[in-house]
Short mmCIF file of C-alpha atoms in Angstrom, two decimals:
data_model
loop_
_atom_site.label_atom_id
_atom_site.label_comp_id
_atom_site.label_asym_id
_atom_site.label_seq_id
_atom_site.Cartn_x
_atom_site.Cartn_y
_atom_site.Cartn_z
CA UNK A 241 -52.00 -57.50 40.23
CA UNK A 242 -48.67 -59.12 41.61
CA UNK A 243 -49.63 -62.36 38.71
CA UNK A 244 -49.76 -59.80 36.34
CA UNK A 245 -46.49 -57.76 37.02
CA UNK A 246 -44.61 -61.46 36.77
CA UNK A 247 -46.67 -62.46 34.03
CA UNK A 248 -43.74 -64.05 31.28
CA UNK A 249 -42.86 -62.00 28.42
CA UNK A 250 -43.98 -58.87 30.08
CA UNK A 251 -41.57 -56.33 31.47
CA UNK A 252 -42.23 -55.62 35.22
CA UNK A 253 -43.68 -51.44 35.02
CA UNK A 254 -41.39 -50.73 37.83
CA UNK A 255 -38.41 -51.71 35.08
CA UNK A 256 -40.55 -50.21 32.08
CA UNK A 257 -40.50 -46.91 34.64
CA UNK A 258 -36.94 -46.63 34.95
CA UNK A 259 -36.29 -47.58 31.47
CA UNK A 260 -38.73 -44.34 30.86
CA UNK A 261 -36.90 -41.69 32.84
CA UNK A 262 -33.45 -43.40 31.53
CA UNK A 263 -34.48 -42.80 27.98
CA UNK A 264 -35.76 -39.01 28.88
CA UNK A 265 -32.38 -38.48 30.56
CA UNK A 266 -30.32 -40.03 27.69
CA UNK A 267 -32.10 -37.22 25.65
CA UNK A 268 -31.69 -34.74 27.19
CA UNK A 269 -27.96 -34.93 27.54
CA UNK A 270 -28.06 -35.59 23.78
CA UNK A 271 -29.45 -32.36 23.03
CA UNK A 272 -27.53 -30.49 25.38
CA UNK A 273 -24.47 -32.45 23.87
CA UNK A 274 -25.35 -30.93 20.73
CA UNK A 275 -25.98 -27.55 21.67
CA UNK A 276 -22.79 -27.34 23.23
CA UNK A 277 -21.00 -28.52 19.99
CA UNK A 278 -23.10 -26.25 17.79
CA UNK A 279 -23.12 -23.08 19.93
CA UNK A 280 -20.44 -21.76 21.80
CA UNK A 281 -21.09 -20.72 25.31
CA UNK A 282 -20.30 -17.01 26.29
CA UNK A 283 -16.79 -16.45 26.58
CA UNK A 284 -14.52 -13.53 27.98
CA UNK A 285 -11.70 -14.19 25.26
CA UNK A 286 -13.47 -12.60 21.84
CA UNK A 287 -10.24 -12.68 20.37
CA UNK A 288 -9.40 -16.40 21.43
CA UNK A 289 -5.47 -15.92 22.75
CA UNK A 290 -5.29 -12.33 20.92
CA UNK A 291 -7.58 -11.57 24.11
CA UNK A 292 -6.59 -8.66 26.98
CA UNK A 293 -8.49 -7.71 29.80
CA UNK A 294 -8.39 -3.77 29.36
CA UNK A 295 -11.89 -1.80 29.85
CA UNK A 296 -10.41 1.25 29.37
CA UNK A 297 -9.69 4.25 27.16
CA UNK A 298 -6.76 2.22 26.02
CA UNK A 299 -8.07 -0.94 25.30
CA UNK A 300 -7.97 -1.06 21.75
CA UNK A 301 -4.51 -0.35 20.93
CA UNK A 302 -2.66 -3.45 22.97
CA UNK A 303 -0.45 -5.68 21.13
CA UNK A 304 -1.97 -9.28 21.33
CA UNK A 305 -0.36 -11.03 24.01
CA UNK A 306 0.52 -14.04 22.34
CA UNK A 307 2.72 -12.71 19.88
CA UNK A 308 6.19 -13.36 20.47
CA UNK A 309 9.27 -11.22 21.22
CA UNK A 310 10.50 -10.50 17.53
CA UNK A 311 6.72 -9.91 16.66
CA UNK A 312 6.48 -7.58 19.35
CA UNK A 313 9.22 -5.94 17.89
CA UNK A 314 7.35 -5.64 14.54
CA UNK A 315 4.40 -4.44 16.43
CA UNK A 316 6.00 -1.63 17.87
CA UNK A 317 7.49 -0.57 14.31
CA UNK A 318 4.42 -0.50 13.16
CA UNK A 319 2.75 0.97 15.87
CA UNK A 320 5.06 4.07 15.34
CA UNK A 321 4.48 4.18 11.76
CA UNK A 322 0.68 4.17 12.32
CA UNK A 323 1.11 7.07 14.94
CA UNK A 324 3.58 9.39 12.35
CA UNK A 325 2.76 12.51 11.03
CA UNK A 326 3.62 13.35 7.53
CA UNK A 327 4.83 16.88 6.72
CA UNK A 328 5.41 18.12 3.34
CA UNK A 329 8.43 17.20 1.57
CA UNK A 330 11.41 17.94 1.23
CA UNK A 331 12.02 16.99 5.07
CA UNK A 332 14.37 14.25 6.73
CA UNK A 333 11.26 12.38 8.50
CA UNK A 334 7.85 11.03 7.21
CA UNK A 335 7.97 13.42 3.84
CA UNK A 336 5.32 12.57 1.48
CA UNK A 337 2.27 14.59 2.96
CA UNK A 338 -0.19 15.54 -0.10
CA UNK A 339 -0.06 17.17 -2.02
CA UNK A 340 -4.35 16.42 -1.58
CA UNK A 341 -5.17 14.86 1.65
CA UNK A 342 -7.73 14.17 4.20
CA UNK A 343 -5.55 13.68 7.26
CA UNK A 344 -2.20 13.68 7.97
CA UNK A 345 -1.41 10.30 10.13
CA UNK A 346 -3.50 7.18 10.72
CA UNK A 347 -4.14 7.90 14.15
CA UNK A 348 -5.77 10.99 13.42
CA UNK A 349 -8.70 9.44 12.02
CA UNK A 350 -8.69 6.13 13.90
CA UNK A 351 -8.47 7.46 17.40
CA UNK A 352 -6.93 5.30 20.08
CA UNK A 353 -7.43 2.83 17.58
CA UNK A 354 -11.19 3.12 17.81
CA UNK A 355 -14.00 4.99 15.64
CA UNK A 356 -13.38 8.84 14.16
CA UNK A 357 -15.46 11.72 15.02
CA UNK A 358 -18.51 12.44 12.90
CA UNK A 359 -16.87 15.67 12.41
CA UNK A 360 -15.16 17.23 9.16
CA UNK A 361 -11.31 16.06 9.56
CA UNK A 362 -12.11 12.87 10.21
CA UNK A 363 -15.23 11.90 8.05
CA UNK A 364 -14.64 11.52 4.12
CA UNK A 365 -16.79 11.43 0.96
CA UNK A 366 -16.26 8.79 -1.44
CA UNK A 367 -17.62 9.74 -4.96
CA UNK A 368 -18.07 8.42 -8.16
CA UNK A 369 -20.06 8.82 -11.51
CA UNK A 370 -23.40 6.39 -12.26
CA UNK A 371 -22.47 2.65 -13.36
CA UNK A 372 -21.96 2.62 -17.38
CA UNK A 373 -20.49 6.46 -17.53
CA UNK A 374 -16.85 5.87 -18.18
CA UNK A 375 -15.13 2.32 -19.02
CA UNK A 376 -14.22 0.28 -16.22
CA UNK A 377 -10.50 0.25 -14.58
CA UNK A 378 -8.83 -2.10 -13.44
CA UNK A 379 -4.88 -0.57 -12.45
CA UNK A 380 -5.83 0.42 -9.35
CA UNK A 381 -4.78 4.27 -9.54
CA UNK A 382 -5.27 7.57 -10.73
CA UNK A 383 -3.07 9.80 -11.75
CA UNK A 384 -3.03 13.81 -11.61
CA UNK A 385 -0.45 16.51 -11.69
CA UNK A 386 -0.54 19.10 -8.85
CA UNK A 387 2.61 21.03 -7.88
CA UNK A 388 4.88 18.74 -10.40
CA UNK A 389 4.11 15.50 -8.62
CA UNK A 390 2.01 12.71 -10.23
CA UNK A 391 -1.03 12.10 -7.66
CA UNK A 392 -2.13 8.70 -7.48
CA UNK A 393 -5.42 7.54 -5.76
CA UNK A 394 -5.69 3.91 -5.24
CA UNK A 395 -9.27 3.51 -7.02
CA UNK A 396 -10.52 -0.04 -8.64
CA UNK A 397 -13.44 0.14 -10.47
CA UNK A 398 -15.62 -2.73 -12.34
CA UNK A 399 -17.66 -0.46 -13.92
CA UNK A 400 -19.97 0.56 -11.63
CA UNK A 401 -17.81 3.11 -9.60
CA UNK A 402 -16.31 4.89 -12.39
CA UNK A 403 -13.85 7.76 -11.25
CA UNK A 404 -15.57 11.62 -11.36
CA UNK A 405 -13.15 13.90 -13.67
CA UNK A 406 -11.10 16.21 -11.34
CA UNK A 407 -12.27 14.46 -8.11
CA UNK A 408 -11.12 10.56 -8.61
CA UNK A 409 -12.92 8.43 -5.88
CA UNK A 410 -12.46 10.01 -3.23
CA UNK A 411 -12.92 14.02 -2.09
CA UNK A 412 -9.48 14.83 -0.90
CA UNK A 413 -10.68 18.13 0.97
CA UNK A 414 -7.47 19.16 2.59
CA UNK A 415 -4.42 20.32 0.45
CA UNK A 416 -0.48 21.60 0.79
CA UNK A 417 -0.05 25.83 1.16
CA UNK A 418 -0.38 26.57 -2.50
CA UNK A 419 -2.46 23.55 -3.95
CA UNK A 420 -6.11 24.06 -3.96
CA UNK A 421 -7.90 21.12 -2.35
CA UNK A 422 -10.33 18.96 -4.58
CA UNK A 423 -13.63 20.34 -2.98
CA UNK A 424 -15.04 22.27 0.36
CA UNK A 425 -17.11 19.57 2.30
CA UNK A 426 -19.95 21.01 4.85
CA UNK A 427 -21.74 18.29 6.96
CA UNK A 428 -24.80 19.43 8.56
CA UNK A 429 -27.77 16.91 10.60
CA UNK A 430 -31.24 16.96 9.90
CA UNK A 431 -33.25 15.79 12.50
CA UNK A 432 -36.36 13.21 12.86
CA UNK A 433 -37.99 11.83 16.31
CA UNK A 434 -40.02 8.97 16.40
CA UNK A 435 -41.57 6.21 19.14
CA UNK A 436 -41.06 3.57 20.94
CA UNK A 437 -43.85 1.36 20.91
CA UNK A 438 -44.65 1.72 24.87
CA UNK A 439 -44.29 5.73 23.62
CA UNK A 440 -41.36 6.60 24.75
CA UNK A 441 -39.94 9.40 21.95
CA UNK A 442 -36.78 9.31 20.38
CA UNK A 443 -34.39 11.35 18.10
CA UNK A 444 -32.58 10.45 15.05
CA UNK A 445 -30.35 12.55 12.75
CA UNK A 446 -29.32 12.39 9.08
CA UNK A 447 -26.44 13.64 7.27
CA UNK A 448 -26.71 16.43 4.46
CA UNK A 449 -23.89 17.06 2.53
CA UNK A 450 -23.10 20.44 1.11
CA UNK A 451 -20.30 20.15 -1.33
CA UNK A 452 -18.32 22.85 -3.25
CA UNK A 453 -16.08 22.66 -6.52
CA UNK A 454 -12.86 24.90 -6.38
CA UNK A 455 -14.34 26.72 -8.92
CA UNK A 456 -17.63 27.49 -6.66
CA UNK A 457 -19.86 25.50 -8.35
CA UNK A 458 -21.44 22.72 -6.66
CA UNK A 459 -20.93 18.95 -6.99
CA UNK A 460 -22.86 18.20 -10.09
CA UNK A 461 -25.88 15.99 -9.22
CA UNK A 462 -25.36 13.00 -11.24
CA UNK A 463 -22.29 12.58 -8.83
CA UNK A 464 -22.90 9.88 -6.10
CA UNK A 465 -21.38 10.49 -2.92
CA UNK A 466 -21.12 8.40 0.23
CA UNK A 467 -19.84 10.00 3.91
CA UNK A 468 -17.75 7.84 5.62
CA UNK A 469 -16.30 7.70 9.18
CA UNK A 470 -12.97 5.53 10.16
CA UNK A 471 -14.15 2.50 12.02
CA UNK A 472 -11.94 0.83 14.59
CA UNK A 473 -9.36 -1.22 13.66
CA UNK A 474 -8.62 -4.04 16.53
CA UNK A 475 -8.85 -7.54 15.90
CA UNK A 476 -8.71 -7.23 12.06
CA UNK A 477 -6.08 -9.67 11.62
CA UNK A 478 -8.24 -12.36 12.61
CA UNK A 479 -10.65 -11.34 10.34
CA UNK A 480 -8.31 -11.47 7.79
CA UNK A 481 -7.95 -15.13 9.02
CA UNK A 482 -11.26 -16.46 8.80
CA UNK A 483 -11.62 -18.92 5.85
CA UNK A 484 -13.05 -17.76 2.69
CA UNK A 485 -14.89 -20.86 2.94
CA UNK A 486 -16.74 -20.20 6.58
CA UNK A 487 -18.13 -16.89 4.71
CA UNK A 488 -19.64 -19.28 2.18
CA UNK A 489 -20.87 -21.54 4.58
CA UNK A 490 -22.50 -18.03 6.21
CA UNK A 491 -23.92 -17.33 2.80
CA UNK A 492 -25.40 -20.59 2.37
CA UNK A 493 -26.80 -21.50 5.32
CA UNK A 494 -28.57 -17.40 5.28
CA UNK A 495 -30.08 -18.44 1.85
CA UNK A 496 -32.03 -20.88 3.27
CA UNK A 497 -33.99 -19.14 5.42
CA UNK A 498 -37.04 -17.69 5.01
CA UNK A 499 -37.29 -14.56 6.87
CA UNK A 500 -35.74 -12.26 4.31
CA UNK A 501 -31.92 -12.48 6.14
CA UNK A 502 -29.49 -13.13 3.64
CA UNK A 503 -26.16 -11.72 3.12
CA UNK A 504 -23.84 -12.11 0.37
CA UNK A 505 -20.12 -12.20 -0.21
CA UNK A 506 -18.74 -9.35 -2.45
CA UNK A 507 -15.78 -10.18 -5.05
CA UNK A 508 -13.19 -7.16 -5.47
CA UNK A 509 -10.17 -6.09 -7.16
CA UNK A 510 -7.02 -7.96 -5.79
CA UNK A 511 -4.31 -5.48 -6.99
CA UNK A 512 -1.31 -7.77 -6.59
CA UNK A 513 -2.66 -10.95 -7.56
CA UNK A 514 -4.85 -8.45 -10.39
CA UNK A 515 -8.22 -10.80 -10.32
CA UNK A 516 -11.34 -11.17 -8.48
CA UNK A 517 -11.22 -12.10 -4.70
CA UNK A 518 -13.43 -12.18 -1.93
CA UNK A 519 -13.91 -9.03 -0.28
CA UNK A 520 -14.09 -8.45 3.69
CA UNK A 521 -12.34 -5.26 5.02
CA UNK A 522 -14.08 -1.78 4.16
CA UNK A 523 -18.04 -0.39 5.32
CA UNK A 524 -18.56 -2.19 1.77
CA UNK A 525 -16.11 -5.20 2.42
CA UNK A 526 -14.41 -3.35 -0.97
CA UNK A 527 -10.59 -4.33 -0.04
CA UNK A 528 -9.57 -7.88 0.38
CA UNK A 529 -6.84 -7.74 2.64
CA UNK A 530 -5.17 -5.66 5.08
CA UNK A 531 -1.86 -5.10 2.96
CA UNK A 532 -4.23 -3.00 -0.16
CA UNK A 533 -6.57 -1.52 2.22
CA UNK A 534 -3.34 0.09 4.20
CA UNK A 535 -1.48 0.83 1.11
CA UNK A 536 -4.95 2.75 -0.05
CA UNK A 537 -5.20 4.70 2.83
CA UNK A 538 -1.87 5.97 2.34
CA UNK A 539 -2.41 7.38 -0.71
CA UNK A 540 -6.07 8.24 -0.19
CA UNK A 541 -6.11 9.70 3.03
CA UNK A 542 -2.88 11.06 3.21
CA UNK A 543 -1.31 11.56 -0.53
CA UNK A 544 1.63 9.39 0.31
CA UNK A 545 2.75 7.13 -2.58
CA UNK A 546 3.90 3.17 -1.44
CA UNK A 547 4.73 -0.14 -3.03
CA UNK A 548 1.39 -0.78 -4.22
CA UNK A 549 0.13 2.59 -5.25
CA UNK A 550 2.96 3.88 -6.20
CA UNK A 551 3.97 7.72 -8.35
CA UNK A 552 3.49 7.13 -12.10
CA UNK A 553 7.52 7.20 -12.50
CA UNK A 554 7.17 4.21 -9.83
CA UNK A 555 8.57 6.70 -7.15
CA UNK A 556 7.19 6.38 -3.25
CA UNK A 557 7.50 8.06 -0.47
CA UNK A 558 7.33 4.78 1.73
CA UNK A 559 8.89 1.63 1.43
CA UNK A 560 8.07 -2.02 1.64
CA UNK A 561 8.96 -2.31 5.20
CA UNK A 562 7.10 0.29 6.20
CA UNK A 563 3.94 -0.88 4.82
CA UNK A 564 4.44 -4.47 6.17
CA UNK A 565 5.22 -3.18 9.47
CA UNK A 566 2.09 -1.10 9.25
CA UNK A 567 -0.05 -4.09 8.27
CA UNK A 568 1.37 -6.33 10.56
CA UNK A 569 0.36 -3.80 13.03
CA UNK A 570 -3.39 -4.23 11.97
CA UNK A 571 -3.15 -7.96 11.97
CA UNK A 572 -1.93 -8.03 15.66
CA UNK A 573 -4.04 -5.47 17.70
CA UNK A 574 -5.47 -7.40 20.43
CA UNK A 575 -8.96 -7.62 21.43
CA UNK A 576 -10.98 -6.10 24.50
CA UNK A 577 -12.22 -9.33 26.17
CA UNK A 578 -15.98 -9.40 27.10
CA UNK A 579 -17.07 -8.03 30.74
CA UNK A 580 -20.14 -9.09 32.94
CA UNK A 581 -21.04 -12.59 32.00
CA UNK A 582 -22.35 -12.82 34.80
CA UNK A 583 -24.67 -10.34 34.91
CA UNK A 584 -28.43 -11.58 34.83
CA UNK A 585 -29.28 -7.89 32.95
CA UNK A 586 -26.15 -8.99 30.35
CA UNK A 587 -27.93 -12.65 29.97
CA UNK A 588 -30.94 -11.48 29.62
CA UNK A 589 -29.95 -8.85 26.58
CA UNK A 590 -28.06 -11.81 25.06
CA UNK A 591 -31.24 -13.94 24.98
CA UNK A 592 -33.10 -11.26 23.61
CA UNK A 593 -30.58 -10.28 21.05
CA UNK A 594 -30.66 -13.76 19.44
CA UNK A 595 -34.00 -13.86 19.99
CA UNK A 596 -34.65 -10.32 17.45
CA UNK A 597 -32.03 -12.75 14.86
CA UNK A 598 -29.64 -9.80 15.59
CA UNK A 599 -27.18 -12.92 15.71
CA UNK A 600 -27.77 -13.94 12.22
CA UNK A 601 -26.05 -11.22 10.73
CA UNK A 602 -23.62 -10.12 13.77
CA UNK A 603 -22.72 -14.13 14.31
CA UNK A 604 -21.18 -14.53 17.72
CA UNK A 605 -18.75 -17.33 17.39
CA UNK A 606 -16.28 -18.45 14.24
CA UNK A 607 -12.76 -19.70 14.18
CA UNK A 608 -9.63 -18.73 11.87
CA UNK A 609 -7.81 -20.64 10.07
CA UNK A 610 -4.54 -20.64 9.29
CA UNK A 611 -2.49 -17.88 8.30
CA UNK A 612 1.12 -16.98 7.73
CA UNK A 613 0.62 -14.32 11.04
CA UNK A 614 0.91 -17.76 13.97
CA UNK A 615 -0.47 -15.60 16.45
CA UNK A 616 -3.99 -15.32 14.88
CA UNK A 617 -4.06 -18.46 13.56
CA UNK A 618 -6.41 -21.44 14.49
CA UNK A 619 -8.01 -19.36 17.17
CA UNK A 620 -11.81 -19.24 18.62
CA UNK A 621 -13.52 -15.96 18.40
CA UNK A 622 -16.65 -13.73 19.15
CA UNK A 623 -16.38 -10.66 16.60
CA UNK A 624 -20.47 -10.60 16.45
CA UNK A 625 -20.32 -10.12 12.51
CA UNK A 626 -20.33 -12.52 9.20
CA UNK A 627 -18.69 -10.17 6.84
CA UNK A 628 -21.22 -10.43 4.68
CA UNK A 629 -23.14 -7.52 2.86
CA UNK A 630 -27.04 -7.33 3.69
CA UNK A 631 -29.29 -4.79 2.37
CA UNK A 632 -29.87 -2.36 5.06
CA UNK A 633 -33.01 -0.20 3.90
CA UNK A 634 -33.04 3.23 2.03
CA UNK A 635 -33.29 4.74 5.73
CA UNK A 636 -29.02 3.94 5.54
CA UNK A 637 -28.65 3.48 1.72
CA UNK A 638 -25.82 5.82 0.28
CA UNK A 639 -26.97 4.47 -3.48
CA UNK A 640 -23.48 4.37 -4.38
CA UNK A 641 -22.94 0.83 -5.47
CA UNK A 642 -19.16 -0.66 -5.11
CA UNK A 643 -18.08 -3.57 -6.63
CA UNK A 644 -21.22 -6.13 -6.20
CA UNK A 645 -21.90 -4.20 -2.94
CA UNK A 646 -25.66 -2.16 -3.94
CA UNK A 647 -26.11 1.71 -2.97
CA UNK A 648 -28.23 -0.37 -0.25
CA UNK A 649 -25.64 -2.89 1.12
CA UNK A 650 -23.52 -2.68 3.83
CA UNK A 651 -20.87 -5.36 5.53
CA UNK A 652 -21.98 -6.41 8.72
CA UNK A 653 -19.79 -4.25 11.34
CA UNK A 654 -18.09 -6.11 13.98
CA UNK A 655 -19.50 -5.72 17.76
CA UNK A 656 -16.57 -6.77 19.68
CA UNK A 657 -15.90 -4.25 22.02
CA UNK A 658 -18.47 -1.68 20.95
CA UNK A 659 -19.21 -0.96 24.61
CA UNK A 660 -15.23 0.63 24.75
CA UNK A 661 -16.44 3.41 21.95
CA UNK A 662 -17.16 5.74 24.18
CA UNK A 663 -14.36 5.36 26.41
CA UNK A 664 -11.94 5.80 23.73
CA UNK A 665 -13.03 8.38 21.86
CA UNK A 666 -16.41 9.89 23.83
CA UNK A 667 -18.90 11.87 21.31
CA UNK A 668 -17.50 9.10 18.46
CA UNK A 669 -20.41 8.20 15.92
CA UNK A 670 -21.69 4.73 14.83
CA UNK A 671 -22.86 3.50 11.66
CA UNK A 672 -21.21 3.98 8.33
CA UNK A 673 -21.71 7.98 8.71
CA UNK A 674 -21.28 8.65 12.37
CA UNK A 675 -25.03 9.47 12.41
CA UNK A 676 -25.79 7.83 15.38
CA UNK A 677 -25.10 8.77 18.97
CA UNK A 678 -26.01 5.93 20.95
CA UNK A 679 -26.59 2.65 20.36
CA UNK A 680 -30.02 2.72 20.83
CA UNK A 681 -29.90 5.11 17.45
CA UNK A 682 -27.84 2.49 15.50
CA UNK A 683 -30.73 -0.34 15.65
CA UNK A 684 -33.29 2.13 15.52
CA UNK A 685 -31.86 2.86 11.67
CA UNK A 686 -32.12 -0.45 10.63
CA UNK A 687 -33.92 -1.27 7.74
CA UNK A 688 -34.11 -3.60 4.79
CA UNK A 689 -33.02 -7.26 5.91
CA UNK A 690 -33.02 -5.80 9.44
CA UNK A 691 -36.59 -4.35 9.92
CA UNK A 692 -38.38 -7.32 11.59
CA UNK A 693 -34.95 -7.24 14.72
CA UNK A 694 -35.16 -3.19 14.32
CA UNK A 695 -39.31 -3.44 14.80
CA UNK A 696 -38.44 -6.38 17.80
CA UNK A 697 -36.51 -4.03 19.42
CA UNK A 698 -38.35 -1.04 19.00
CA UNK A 699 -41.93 -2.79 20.39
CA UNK A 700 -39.83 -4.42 23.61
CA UNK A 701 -40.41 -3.07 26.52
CA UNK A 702 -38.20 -0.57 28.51
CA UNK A 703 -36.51 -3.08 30.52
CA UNK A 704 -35.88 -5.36 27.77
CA UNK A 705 -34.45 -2.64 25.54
CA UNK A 706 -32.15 -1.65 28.53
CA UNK A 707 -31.54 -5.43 28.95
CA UNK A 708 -30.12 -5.29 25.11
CA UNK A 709 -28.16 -2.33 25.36
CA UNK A 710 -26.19 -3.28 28.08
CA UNK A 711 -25.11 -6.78 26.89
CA UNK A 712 -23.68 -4.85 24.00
CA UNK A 713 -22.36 -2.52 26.30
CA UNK A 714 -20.58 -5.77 27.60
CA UNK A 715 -18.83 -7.02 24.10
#
C-alpha cells in the first residue's frame, strides 16, 4: 500500500483528500457569496437612511432624519399644510372648502399618517360609466357649476373610465350649507366564515354599497363603482425614487415564471408632461407621481382648486408653494424601521413567507435611484412591494378597470410597517376597501395570482400561521 501511495504520476489520497474538502469549502463560500449579493439580509433600516426607530402611535408621521435643516424647514410647511382644515370661503385662512367634498383636510382621512377608517367620512367611491360609453379625455378635469363656482375634478380617462353625467369620477358625498352633495353613500358588511385547513373557522366580510341620487333614485346599474379607503402615506418618496427601469426588470423577470405570478406595469396620464407614463402611486398605481396625485386629492377630496387642477377661469384657491410644500412633505416622511430580527418566531414567519412566494409580489429589498429630493436618493430599502398590478381574484375585484389596470388588478400594497396600523389608528381596515380586520383576513382574500400563497397559508398549521403573522407584525 505505501508503493502504491508514492507510485509516480499519482497524487498521494491524503493530498487528493484535502484537495476534496478544499474544493467543497471553496463552494460553499461561493454560493453563500452569491446569496449575499443577490439577497439582502434582514435589515432594521426599511427606509435605508430615511429610517427612525419609533414603534409607536406616532411612527409614521417623522420627518426622515437625514434631511437637512432647510428641508426640515420645508417639511414642517408642509406638514402644516397637510394638517389644515379648509372652511368655506370667503375666510382669511385655508378658504377653498367645496363646494362638493369628501373631507375637509388630509389628515382627516390619512390618520396619523397611516390607513382611514372603513367608515363613511373616510372611505370614497370612485365611479365611472363602462369602457366605450363616452369619448375618452385627456385634460385632466371636469368642470360643473354649483353655487357660481366652476367645480373641477381632476379625472383622466383613456377610454375606459369615462366620467358618469352629474357624478364625474368620483362620489363627492359631502357638500357646503346650501349645495346638495352628489349622492348619499351607505356602506353595510355582509358576512362569510370559512376554514382553516386544521379546522379552525374564520370570518370574512364584504362591502355592499347602497347608493342614492339627489333626486332619490338610485345609482343606475350600468355605473361601476369602486370603495376606497386612504392608505398610509410614509415612505412614498422613495417610491417615487425607484427607477422606472427596476419595475421593468420586476416585470420581466415575473414573466418568466411559471406559476401564474406575474405583474404588470400600468401607463397613465402625466398631466404636466400630457403623455403616457408609468404609473405607481394609487390602489391602481393610476397617478404617476406624488405632485398630480396631491394636486388630485385637493380637488377631489376636498373641492379646492391648485396649479394643476385649477377653476376653469384658471383661478385656485392654493398656490404653487403650497402644493410643493405638500408634496415634499410626502416625499420625506420617514420610515418605521423593522423590530425583532431576532426573534426565532419573526425568522421563522420570514422563511415561511418566501416560502408561500408572498415575496414575489411584496419584494423585500430594492434601491432608488436618483432623484432631485437628495435625501431619498441612492438609498437601500425593504418596502415588501413591486408596484406592479397582479390580478387578485373576483373575491377582491371591483370590475372597474383604470387605465390598463383590469376591474381585477390591484398594485401590490407596501408592507413596511404594517404591524404600526393598529397602533396608529386601532379598528383601521386593510385592503383596498377596509374589509379586512386583521391580517389574517387580508391573505385569506387573496385570489387570482395569489391563490396558491393564500391556499399555503390557509393549509399551514397554527403555529406556522402565527409564525407569519407576527413577522409582518415586525415590518
Amino acid at each position: 500500500m505505501e508503493s502504491l501511495l508514492k507510485t509516480p504520476g499519482r497524487k498521494p489520497l491524503r493530498f487528493v483528500g484535502v484537495f476534496a474538502i478544499a474544493l467543497i469549502l471553496s463552494i460553499s463560500v461561493s454560493v453563500l457569496l452569491t446569496n449575499y449579493l443577490w439577497t439582502a439580509p434582514p435589515s432594521p433600516f426599511s427606509g435605508g437612511q430615511t429610517t427612525v426607530d419609533n414603534r409607536s402611535s406616532k411612527g409614521f408621521g417623522q420627518p426622515a432624519p437625514n434631511l437637512s435643516n432647510a428641508e426640515l424647514d420645508l417639511h414642517i410647511e408642509g406638514d402644516r399644510a397637510f394638517e389644515a382644515t379648509f372652511v368655506t370661503p370667503p375666510a382669511p385662512v385655508n378658504a377653498g372648502l367645496g363646494p362638493l367634498f369628501n373631507n375637509a383636510s388630509c389628515v382627516a382621512c390619512h390618520v396619523g399618517d397611516g390607513r382611514g377608517m372603513p367608515t363613511n367620512g373616510s372611505l370614497l367611491v370612485r365611479v365611472s360609466l363602462p369602457p366605450g360609453q363616452s369619448q375618452p379625455h385627456h385634460d385632466g378635469s371636469i368642470f360643473e357649476t354649483r353655487s357660481g363656482k366652476s367645480v373641477a375634478e381632476a379625472s383622466v380617462s383613456l377610454g375606459n373610465a369615462p366620467p358618469v353625467p352629474s357624478l364625474g369620477t368620483q362620489i363627492q358625498d359631502q357638500a357646503v350649507f346650501g349645495v346638495t352633495p352628489k349622492a348619499d353613500v351607505e356602506v353595510t358588511w355582509k358576512e362569510k366564515t370559512g376554514t382553516y385547513g386544521d379546522g379552525t373557522a374564520y370570518g370574512l366580510r364584504s362591502p355592499l354599497l347602497n347608493i342614492t341620487l339627489p333626486n332619490g333614485n338610485p345609482l343606475p346599474a350600468n355605473v361601476l363603482t369602486s370603495l376606497r379607503l386612504p392608505p398610509p402615506v410614509f415612505g412614498r418618496g422613495l417610491l417615487e425614487a425607484i427607477p422606472e427601469s427596476a419595475m421593468v426588470d420586476l416585470a420581466h423577470r415575473q414573466a418568466q415564471r411559471n406559476d401564474g405570478i406575474s405583474g404588470k406595469l400600468n401607463h397613465v396620464w402625466d398631466v404636466r408632461q400630457k403623455k403616457l407614463v408609468v404609473g405607481r402611486f394609487g390602489l391602481k398605481a393610476n397617478n404617476p407621481n406624488l405632485f398630480q396625485q396631491n394636486a388630485a386629492a385637493y380637488v377631489n377630496d376636498m373641492g379646492v382648486t391648485n396649479p394643476l387642477f385649477p377653476e376653469k377661469n384658471g383661478a385656485q384657491e392654493i398656490d404653487l408653494k403650497t402644493l410643493k410644500a405638500i408634496t415634499f412633505y410626502t416625499q420625506t416622511l420617514a420610515v418605521p424601521g423593522r423590530t425583532q430580527l431576532d426573534n426565532p418566531m419573526v425568522k421563522k414567519g420570514e422563511v415561511l413567507f418566501t416560502q408561500a412566494n408572498c415575496a414575489v409580489c411584496h419584494v423585500g429589498a430594492l434601491k432608488t435611484g436618483n432623484h432631485p429630493v437628495k435625501a431619498i436618493a441612492n438609498q437601500a430599502i425593504h418596502p415588501y412591494t413591486d408596484l406592479l398590478l397582479h390580478d387578485m381574484g373576483k373575491g377582491l375585484a371591483d370590475g372597474r378597470p383604470d387605465f390598463e389596470a383590469s376591474g381585477n388588478e390591484w398594485r401590490t400594497a407596501p408592507l413596511w410597517g404594517i404591524g404600526l396600523t393598529q397602533a396608529v389608528l386601532p379598528y383601521s381596515g386593510y385592503l383596498h376597501d377596509g374589509r379586512a380586520r386583521t391580517l389574517e383576513e387580508s391573505i385569506l382574500w387573496h385570489g387570482g395570482e395569489a391563490e396558491r400563497s393564500k391556499e399555503t397559508f390557509r393549509t399551514m398549521a397554527k403555529t406556522d400561521r402565527a409564525a407569519l403573522i407576527q413577522f409582518l407584525n415586525a415590518l
